[in-house]
Coordinates of N, CA and C in Angstrom, one line a residue:
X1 N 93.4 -91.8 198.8 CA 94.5 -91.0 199.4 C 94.0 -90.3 200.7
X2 N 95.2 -90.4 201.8 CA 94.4 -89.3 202.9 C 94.8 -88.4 202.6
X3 N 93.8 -87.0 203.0 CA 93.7 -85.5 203.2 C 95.0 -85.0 203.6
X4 N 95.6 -84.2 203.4 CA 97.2 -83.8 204.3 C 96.9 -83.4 205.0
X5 N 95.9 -81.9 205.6 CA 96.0 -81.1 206.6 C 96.8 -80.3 206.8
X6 N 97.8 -80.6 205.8 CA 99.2 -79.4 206.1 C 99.6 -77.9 205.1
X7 N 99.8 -77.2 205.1 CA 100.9 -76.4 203.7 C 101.9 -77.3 203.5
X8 N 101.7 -76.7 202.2 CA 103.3 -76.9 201.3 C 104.1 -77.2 202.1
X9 N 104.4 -76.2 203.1 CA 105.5 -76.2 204.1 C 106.0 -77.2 205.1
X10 N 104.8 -77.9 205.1 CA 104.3 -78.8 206.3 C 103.7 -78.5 207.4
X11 N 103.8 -77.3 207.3 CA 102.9 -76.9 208.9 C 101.9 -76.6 208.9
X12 N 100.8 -76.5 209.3 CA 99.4 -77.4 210.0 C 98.4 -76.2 209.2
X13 N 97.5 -76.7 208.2 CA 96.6 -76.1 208.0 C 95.3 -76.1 208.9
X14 N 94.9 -75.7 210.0 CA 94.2 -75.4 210.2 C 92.6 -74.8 210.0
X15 N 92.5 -74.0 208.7 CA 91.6 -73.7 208.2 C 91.1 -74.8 207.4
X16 N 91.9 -75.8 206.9 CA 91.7 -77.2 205.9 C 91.3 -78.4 206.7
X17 N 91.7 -78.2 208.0 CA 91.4 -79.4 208.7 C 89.6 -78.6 208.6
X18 N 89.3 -77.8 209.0 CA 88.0 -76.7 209.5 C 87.2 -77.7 208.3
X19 N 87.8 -77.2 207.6 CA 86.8 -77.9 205.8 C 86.4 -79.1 205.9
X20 N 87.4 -79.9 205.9 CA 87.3 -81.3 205.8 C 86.7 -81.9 206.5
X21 N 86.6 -81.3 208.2 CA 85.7 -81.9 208.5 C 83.9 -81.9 208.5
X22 N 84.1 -80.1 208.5 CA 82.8 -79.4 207.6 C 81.9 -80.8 206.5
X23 N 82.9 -81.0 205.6 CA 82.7 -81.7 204.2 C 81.9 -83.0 204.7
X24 N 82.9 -84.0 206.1 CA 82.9 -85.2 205.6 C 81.3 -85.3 207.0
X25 N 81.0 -84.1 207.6 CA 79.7 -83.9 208.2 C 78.7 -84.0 207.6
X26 N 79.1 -83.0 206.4 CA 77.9 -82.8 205.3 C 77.3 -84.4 204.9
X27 N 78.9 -84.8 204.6 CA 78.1 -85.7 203.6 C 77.4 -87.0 204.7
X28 N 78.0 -87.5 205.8 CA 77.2 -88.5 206.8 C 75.6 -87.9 206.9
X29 N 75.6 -86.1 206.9 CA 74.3 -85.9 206.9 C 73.4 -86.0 206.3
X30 N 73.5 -86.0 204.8 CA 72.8 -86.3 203.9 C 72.7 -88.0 203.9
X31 N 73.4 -88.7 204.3 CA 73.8 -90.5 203.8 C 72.4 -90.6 205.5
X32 N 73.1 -90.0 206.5 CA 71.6 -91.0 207.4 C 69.9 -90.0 207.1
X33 N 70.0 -88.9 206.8 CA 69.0 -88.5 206.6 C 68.4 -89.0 205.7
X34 N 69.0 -89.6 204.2 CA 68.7 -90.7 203.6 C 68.0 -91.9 203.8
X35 N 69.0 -92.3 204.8 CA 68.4 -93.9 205.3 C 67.5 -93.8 206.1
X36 N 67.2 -92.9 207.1 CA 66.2 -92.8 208.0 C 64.9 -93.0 207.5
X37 N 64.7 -91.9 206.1 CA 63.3 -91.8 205.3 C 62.2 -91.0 205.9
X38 N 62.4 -89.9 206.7 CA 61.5 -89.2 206.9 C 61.0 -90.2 208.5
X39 N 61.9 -91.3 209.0 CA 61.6 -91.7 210.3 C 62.3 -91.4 211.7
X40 N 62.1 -91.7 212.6 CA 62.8 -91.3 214.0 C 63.8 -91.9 213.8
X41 N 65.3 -91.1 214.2 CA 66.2 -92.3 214.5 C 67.1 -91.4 215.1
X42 N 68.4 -92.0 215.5 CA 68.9 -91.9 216.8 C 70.4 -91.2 216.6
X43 N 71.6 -90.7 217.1 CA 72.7 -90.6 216.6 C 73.8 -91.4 217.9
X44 N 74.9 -91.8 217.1 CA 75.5 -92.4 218.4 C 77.0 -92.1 217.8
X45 N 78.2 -92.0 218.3 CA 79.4 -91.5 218.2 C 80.6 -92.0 219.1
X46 N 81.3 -92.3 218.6 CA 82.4 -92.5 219.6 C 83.7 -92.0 219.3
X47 N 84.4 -91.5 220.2 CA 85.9 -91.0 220.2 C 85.7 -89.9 219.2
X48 N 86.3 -89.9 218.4 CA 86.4 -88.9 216.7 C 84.9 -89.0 216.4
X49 N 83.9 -89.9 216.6 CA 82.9 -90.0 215.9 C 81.7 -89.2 216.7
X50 N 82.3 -89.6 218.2 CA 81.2 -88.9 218.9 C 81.4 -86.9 218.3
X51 N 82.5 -86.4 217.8 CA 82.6 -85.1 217.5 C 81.9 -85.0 216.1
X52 N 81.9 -85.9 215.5 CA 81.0 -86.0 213.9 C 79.6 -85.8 214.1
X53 N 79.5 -87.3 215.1 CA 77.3 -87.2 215.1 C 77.0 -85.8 216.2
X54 N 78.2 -84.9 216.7 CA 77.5 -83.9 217.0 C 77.7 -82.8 216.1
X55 N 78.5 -82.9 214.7 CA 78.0 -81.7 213.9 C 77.4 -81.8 213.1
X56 N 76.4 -83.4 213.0 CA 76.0 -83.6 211.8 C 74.4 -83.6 212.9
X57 N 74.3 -83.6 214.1 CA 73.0 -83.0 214.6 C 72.9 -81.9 215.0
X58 N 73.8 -80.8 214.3 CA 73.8 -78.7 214.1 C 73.1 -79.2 212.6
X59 N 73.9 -80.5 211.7 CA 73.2 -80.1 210.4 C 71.9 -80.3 210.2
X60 N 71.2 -81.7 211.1 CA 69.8 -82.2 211.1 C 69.3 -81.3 211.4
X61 N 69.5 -80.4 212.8 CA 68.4 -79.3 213.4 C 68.2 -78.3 212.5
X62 N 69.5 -77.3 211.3 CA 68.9 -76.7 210.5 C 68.2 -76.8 209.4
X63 N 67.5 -78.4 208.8 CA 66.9 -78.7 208.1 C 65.6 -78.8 208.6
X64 N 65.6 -79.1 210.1 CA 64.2 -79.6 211.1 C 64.0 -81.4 211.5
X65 N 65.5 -82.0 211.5 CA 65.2 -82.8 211.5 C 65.9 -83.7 212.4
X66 N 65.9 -83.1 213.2 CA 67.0 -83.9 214.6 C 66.4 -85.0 214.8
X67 N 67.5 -85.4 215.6 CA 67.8 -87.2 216.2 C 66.4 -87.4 217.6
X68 N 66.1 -88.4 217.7 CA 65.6 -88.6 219.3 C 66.5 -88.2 220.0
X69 N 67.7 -88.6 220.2 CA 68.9 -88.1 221.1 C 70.1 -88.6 220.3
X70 N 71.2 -87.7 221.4 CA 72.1 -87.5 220.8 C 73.1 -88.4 221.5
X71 N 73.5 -89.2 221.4 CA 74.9 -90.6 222.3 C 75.8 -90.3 221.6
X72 N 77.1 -89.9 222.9 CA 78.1 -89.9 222.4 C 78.9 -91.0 223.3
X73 N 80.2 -91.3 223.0 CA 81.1 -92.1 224.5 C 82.6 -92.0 223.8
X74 N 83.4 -91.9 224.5 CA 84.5 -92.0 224.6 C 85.1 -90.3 224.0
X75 N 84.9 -89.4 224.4 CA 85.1 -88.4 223.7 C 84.6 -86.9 224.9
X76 N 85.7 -86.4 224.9 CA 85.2 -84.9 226.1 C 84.6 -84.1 225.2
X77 N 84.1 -82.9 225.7 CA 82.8 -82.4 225.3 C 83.6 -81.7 224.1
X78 N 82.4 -81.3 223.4 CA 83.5 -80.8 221.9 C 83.7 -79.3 222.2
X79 N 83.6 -79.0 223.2 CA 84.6 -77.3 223.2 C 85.7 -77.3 224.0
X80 N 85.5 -78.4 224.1 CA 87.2 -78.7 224.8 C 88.1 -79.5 223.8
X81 N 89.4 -78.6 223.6 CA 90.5 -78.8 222.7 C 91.1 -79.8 223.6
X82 N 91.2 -80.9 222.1 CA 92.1 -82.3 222.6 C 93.4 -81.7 222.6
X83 N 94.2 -80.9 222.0 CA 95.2 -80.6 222.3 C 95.9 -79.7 221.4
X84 N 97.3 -78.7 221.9 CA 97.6 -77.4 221.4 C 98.3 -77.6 219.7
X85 N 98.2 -76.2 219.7 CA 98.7 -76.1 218.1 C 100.5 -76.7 218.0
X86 N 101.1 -76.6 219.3 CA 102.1 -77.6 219.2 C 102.1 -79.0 219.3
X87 N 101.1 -79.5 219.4 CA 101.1 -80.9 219.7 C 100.6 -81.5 218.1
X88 N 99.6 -80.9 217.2 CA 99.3 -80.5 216.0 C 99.8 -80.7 215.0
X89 N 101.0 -79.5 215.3 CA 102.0 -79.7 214.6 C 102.6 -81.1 214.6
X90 N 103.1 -81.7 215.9 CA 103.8 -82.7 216.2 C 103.3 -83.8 215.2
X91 N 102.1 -83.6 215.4 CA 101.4 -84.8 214.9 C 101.1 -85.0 213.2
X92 N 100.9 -83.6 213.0 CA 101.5 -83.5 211.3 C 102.7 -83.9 210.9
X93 N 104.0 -83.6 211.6 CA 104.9 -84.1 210.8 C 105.7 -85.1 211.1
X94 N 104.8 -85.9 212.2 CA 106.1 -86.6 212.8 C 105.7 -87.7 211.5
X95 N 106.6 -89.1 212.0 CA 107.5 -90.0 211.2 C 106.2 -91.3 211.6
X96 N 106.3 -92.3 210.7 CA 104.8 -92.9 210.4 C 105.5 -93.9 212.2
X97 N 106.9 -94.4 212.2 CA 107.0 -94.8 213.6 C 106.8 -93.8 214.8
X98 N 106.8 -92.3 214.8 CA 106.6 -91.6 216.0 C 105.4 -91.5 216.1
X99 N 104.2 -91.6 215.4 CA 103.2 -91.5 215.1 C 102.5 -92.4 215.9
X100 N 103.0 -94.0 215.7 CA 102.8 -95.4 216.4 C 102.8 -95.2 217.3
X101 N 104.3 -94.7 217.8 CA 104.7 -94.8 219.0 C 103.9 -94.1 220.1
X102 N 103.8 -92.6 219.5 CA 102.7 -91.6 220.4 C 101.6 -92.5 220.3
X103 N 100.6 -93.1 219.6 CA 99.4 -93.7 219.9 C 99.4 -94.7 220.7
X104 N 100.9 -95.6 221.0 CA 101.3 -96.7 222.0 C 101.0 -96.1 223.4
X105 N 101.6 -94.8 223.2 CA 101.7 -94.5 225.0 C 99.9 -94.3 225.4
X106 N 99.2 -93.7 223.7 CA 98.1 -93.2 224.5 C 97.2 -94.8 224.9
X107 N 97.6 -95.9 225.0 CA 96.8 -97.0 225.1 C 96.4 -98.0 223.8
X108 N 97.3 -97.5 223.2 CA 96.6 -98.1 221.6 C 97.4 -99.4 222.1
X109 N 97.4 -100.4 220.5 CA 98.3 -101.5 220.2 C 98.4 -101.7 218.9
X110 N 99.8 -100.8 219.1 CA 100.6 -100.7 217.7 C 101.5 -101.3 217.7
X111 N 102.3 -102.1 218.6 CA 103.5 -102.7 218.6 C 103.0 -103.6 216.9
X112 N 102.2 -104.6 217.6 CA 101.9 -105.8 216.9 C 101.3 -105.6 215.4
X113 N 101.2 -104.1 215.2 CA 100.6 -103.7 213.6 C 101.9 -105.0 212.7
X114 N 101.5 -105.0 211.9 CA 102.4 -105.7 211.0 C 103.2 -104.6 209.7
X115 N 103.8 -105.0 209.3 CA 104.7 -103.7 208.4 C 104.1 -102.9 207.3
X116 N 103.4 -104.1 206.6 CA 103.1 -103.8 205.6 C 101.9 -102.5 205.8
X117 N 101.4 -102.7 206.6 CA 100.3 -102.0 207.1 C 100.5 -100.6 208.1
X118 N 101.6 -100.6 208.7 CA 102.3 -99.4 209.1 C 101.6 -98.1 209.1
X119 N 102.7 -97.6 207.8 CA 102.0 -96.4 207.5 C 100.3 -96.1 207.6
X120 N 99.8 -97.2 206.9 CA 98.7 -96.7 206.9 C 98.0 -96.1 208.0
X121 N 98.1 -97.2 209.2 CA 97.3 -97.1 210.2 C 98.1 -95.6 210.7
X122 N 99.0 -95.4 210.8 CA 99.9 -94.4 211.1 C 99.1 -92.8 210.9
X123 N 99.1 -93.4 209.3 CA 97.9 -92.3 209.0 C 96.6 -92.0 209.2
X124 N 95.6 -92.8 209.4 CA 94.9 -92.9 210.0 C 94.5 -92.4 211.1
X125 N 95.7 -92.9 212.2 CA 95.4 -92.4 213.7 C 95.6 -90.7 213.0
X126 N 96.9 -90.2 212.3 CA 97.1 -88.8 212.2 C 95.6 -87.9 211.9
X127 N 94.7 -88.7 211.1 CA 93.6 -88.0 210.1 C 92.8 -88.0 211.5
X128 N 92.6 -88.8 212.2 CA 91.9 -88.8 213.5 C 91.8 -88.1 214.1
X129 N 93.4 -87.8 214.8 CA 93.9 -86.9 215.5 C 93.5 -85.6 215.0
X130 N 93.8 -85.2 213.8 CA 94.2 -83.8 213.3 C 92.5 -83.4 213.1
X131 N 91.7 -83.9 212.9 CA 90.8 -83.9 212.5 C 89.3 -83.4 213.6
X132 N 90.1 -84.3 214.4 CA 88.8 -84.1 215.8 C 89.8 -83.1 217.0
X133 N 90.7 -82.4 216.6 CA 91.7 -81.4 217.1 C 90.9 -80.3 217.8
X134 N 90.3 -79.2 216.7 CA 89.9 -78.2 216.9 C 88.4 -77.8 217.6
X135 N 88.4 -77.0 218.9 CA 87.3 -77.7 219.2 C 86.2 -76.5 218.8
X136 N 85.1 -76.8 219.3 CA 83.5 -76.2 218.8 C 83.9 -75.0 219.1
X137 N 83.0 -73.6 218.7 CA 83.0 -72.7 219.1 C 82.6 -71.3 218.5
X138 N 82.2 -70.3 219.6 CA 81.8 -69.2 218.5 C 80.7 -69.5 217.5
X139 N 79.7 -70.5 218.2 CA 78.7 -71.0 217.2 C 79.6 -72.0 215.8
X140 N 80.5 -72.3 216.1 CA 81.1 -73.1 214.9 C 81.2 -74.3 215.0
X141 N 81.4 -75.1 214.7 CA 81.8 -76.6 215.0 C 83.4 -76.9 215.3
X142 N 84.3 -75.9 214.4 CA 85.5 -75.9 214.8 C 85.7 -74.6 214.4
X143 N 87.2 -74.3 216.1 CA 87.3 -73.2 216.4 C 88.6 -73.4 216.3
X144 N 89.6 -71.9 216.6 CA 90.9 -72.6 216.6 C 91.5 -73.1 217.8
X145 N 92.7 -74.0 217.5 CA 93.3 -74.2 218.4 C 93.8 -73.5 218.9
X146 N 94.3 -73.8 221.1 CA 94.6 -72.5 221.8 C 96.5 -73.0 221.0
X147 N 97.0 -71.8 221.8 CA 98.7 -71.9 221.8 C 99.2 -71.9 223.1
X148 N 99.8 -73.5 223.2 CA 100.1 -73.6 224.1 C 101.4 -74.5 224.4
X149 N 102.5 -74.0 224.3 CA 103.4 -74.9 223.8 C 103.8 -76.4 224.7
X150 N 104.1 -77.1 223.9 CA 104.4 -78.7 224.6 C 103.8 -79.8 223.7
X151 N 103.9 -80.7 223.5 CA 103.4 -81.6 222.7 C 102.6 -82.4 223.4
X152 N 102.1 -82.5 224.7 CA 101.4 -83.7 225.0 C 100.1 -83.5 225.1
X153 N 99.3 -84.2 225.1 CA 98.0 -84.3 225.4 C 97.7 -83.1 226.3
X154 N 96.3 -82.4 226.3 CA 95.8 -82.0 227.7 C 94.9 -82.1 228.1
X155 N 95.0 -83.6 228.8 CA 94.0 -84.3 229.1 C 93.4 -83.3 230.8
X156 N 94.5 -83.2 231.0 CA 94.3 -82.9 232.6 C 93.8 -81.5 232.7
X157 N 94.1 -80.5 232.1 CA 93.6 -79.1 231.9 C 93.3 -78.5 230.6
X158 N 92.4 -79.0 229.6 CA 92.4 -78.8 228.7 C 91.4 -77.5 228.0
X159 N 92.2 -76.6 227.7 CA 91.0 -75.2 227.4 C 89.9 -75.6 226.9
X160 N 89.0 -74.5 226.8 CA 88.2 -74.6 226.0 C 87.3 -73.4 224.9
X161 N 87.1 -73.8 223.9 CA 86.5 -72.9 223.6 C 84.8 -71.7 224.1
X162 N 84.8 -70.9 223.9 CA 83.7 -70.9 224.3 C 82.2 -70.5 222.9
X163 N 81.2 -70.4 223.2 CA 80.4 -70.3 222.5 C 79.8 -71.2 221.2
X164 N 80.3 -72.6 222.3 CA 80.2 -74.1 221.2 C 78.5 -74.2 220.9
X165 N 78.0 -74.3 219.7 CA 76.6 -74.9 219.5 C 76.0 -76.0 220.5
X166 N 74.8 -75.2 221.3 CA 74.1 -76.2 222.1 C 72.8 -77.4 221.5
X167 N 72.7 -77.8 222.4 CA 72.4 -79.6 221.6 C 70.9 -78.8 223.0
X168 N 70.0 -78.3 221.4 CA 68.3 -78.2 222.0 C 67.3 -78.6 222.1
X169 N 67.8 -79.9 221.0 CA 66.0 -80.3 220.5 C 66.0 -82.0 220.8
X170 N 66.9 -82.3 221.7 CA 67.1 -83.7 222.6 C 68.1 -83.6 223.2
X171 N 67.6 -84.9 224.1 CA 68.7 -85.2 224.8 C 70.7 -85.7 224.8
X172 N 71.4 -85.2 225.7 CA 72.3 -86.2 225.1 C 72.6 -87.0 226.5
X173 N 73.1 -88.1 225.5 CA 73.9 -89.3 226.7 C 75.2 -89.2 226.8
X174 N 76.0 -89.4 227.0 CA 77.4 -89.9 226.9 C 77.8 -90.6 228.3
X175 N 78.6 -91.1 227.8 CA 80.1 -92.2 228.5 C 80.7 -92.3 228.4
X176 N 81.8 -92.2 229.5 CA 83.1 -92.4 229.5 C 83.7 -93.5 230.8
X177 N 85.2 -93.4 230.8 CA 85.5 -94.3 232.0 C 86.6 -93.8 233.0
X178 N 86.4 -94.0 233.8 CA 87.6 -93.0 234.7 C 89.4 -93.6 234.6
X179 N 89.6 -94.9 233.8 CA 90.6 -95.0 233.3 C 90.9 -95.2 232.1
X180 N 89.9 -94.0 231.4 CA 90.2 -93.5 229.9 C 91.9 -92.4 229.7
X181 N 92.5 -93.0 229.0 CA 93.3 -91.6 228.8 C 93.7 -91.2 227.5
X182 N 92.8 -91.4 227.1 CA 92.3 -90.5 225.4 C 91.9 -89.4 225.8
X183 N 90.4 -89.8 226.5 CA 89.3 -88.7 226.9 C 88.5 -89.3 228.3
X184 N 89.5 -88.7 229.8 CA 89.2 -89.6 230.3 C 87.5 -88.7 231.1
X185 N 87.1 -89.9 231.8 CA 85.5 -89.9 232.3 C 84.8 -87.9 232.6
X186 N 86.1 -87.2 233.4 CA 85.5 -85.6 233.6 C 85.7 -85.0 232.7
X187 N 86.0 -85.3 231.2 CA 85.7 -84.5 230.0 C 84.7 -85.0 229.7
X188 N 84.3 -86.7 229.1 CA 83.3 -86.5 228.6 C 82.1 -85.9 230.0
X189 N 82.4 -85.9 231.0 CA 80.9 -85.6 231.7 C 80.9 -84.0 231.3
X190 N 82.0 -83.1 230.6 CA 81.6 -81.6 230.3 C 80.8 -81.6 229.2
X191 N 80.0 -82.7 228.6 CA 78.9 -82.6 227.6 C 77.4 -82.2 228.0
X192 N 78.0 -82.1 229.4 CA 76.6 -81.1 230.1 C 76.2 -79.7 230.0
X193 N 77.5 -79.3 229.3 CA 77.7 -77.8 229.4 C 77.1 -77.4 228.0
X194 N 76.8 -78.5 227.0 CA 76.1 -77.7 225.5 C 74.8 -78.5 225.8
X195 N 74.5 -79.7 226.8 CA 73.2 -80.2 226.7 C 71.9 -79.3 226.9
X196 N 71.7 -78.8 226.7 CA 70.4 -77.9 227.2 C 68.8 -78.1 227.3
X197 N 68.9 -79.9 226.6 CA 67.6 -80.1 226.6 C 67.5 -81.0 227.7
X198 N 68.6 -81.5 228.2 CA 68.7 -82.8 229.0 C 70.1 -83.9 229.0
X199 N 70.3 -84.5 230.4 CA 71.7 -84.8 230.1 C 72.0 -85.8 231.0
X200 N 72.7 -87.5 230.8 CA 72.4 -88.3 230.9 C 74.1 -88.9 230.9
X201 N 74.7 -89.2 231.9 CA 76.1 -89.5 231.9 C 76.3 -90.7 232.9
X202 N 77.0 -91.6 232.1 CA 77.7 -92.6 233.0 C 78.7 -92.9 232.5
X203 N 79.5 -93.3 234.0 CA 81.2 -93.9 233.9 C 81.6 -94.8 234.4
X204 N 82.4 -95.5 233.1 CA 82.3 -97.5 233.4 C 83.6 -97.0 234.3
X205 N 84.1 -97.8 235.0 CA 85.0 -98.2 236.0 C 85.9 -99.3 235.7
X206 N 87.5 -99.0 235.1 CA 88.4 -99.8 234.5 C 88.5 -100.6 233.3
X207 N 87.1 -99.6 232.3 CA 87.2 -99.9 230.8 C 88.4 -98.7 230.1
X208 N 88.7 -99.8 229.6 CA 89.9 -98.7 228.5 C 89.4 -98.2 227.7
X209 N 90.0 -97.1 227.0 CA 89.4 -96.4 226.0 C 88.6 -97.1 224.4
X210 N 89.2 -98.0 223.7 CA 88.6 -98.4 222.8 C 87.9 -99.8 223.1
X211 N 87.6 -100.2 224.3 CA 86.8 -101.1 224.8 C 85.6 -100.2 225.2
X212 N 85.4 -99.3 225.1 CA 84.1 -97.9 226.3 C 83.1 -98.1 224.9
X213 N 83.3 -98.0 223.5 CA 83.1 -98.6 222.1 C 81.8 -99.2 222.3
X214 N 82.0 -100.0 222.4 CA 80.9 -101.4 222.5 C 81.0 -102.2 224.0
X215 N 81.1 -101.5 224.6 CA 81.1 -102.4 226.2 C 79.5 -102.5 226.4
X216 N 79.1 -103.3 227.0 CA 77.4 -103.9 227.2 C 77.2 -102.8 228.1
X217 N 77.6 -102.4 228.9 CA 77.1 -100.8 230.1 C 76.9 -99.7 229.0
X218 N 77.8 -99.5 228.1 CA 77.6 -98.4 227.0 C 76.4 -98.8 226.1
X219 N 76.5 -100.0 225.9 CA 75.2 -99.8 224.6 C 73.7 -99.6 225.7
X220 N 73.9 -100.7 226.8 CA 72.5 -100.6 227.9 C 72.4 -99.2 228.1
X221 N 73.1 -98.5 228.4 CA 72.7 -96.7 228.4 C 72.5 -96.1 227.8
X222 N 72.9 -96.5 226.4 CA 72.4 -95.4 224.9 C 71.1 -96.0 224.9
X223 N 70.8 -97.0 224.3 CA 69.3 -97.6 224.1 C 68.6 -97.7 224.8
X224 N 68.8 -97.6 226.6 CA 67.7 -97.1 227.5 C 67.3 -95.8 227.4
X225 N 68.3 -94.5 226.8 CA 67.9 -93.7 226.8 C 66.9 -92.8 225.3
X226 N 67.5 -93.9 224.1 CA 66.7 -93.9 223.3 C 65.5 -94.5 223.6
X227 N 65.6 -95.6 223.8 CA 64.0 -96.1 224.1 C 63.1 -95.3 224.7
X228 N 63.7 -94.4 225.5 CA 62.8 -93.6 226.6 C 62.1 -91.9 225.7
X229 N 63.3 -91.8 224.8 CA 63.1 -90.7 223.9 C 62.2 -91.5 222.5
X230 N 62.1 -92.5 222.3 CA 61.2 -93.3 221.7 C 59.5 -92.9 221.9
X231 N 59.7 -93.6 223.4 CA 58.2 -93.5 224.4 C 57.7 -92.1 224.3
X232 N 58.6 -91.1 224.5 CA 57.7 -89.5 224.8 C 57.4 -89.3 223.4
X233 N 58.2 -89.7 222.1 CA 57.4 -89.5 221.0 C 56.0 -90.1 220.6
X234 N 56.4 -91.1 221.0 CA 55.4 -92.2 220.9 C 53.9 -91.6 221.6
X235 N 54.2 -90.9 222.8 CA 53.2 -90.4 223.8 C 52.4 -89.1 223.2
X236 N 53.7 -88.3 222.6 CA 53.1 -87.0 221.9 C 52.5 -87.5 220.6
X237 N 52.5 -88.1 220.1 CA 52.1 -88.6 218.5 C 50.7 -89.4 218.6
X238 N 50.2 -90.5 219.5 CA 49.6 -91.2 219.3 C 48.4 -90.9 218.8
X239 N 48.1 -89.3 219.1 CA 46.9 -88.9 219.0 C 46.8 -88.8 217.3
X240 N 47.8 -88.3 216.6 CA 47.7 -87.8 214.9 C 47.4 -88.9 213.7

């Protein structure tokens, strides 16, 4: 079953969306810290995911155990609010077709979902949306949304929080594309504003948003810059 995010009432829990995503950090952090085994490894994120692998490397660094670096793409910096508590709303309770339909205009391809499958994806996109909404702040991962009435996106002026968790103990990369309109290329380049250890940004030129994913320019940038965060370990270690 998905998560609601809502009251009773239907109107937007906020404090629940806070949790859930809290929750579902925790647990990726424990699942790669797992797999890794006490070895180097890397974090990489995109869109909604790029806002995950950055709260689940606040969770690595209070354990002592951060990433070589931090890759994100497709995704503006996380103290910048994807969009207002009216839009939120919107997105809470609209209808599993308005739902489509808003993700159609943002570049998606929903037409061709098939029926049976509808809702779900419907939902989906909502748990997305509602989920990677609130942005960093105040030392928090999620802060609240501003109030700002209108339902659309604000892609073009979009607040921000301030006092988002800085990224200290590597570098970050990210990517984006300047005909992104999820998250288009001068948000994600505001991931310079929490980078503090170093900061590494490129923008493909007429990739769409869920093509920016896996485009061969995006992975050659993440893995040159891991490789490189590879080497200087490699350099400081060899001696032990």
């Amino acid at each position: 079953a998905m998560p609601a995010c809502h009251k009773g009432d239907g109107t937007l829990d906020e404090a629940d969306i806070a949790s859930q995503r809290a929750d579902l950090v925790a647990t990726l952090t424990t699942e790669i810290l797992s797999a890794a085994d006490g070895k180097p490894f890397a974090l990489y994120g995109f869109s909604f995911g790029a806002l995950l692998v950055y709260g689940i490397y606040i969770e690595c660094v209070k354990v002592q155990r951060p990433p070589l670096c931090l890759a994100v793409a497709g995704r503006g910096a996380p103290h910048c609010a994807a969009f207002s508590r009216a839009n939120a709303e919107f997105v809470c309770s609209s209808s599993t077709e308005a739902m489509l339909e808003h993700q159609g205009n943002m570049g998606f391809s929903t037409s061709n979902i098939p029926e049976h499958m509808r809702k779900r994806a419907a939902e989906l996109f909502r748990m997305g949306m509602l989920l990677g909404a609130c942005p960093a702040g105040n030392g928090l991962l999620s802060s609240k949304l501003p109030d700002r009435p209108g339902k659309e996106m604000m892609v073009d002026d979009p607040p921000h929080a301030e006092g988002a968790p800085m990224v200290e103990a590597c570098h970050v990369v990210a990517v984006g594309s300047d005909v992104d309109l999820v998250w288009p290329g001068k948000l994600v380049e505001r991931w310079k504003e929490v980078a503090a250890a170093g900061f590494v940004v490129r923008t493909l030129h007429g990739v769409e948003h869920i093509k920016v994913m896996c485009h061969p320019d995006t992975r050659a940038t993440v893995f040159a810059e891991i490789g490189k965060a590879a080497a200087e370990l490699a350099s400081t270690t060899s001696g032990e």
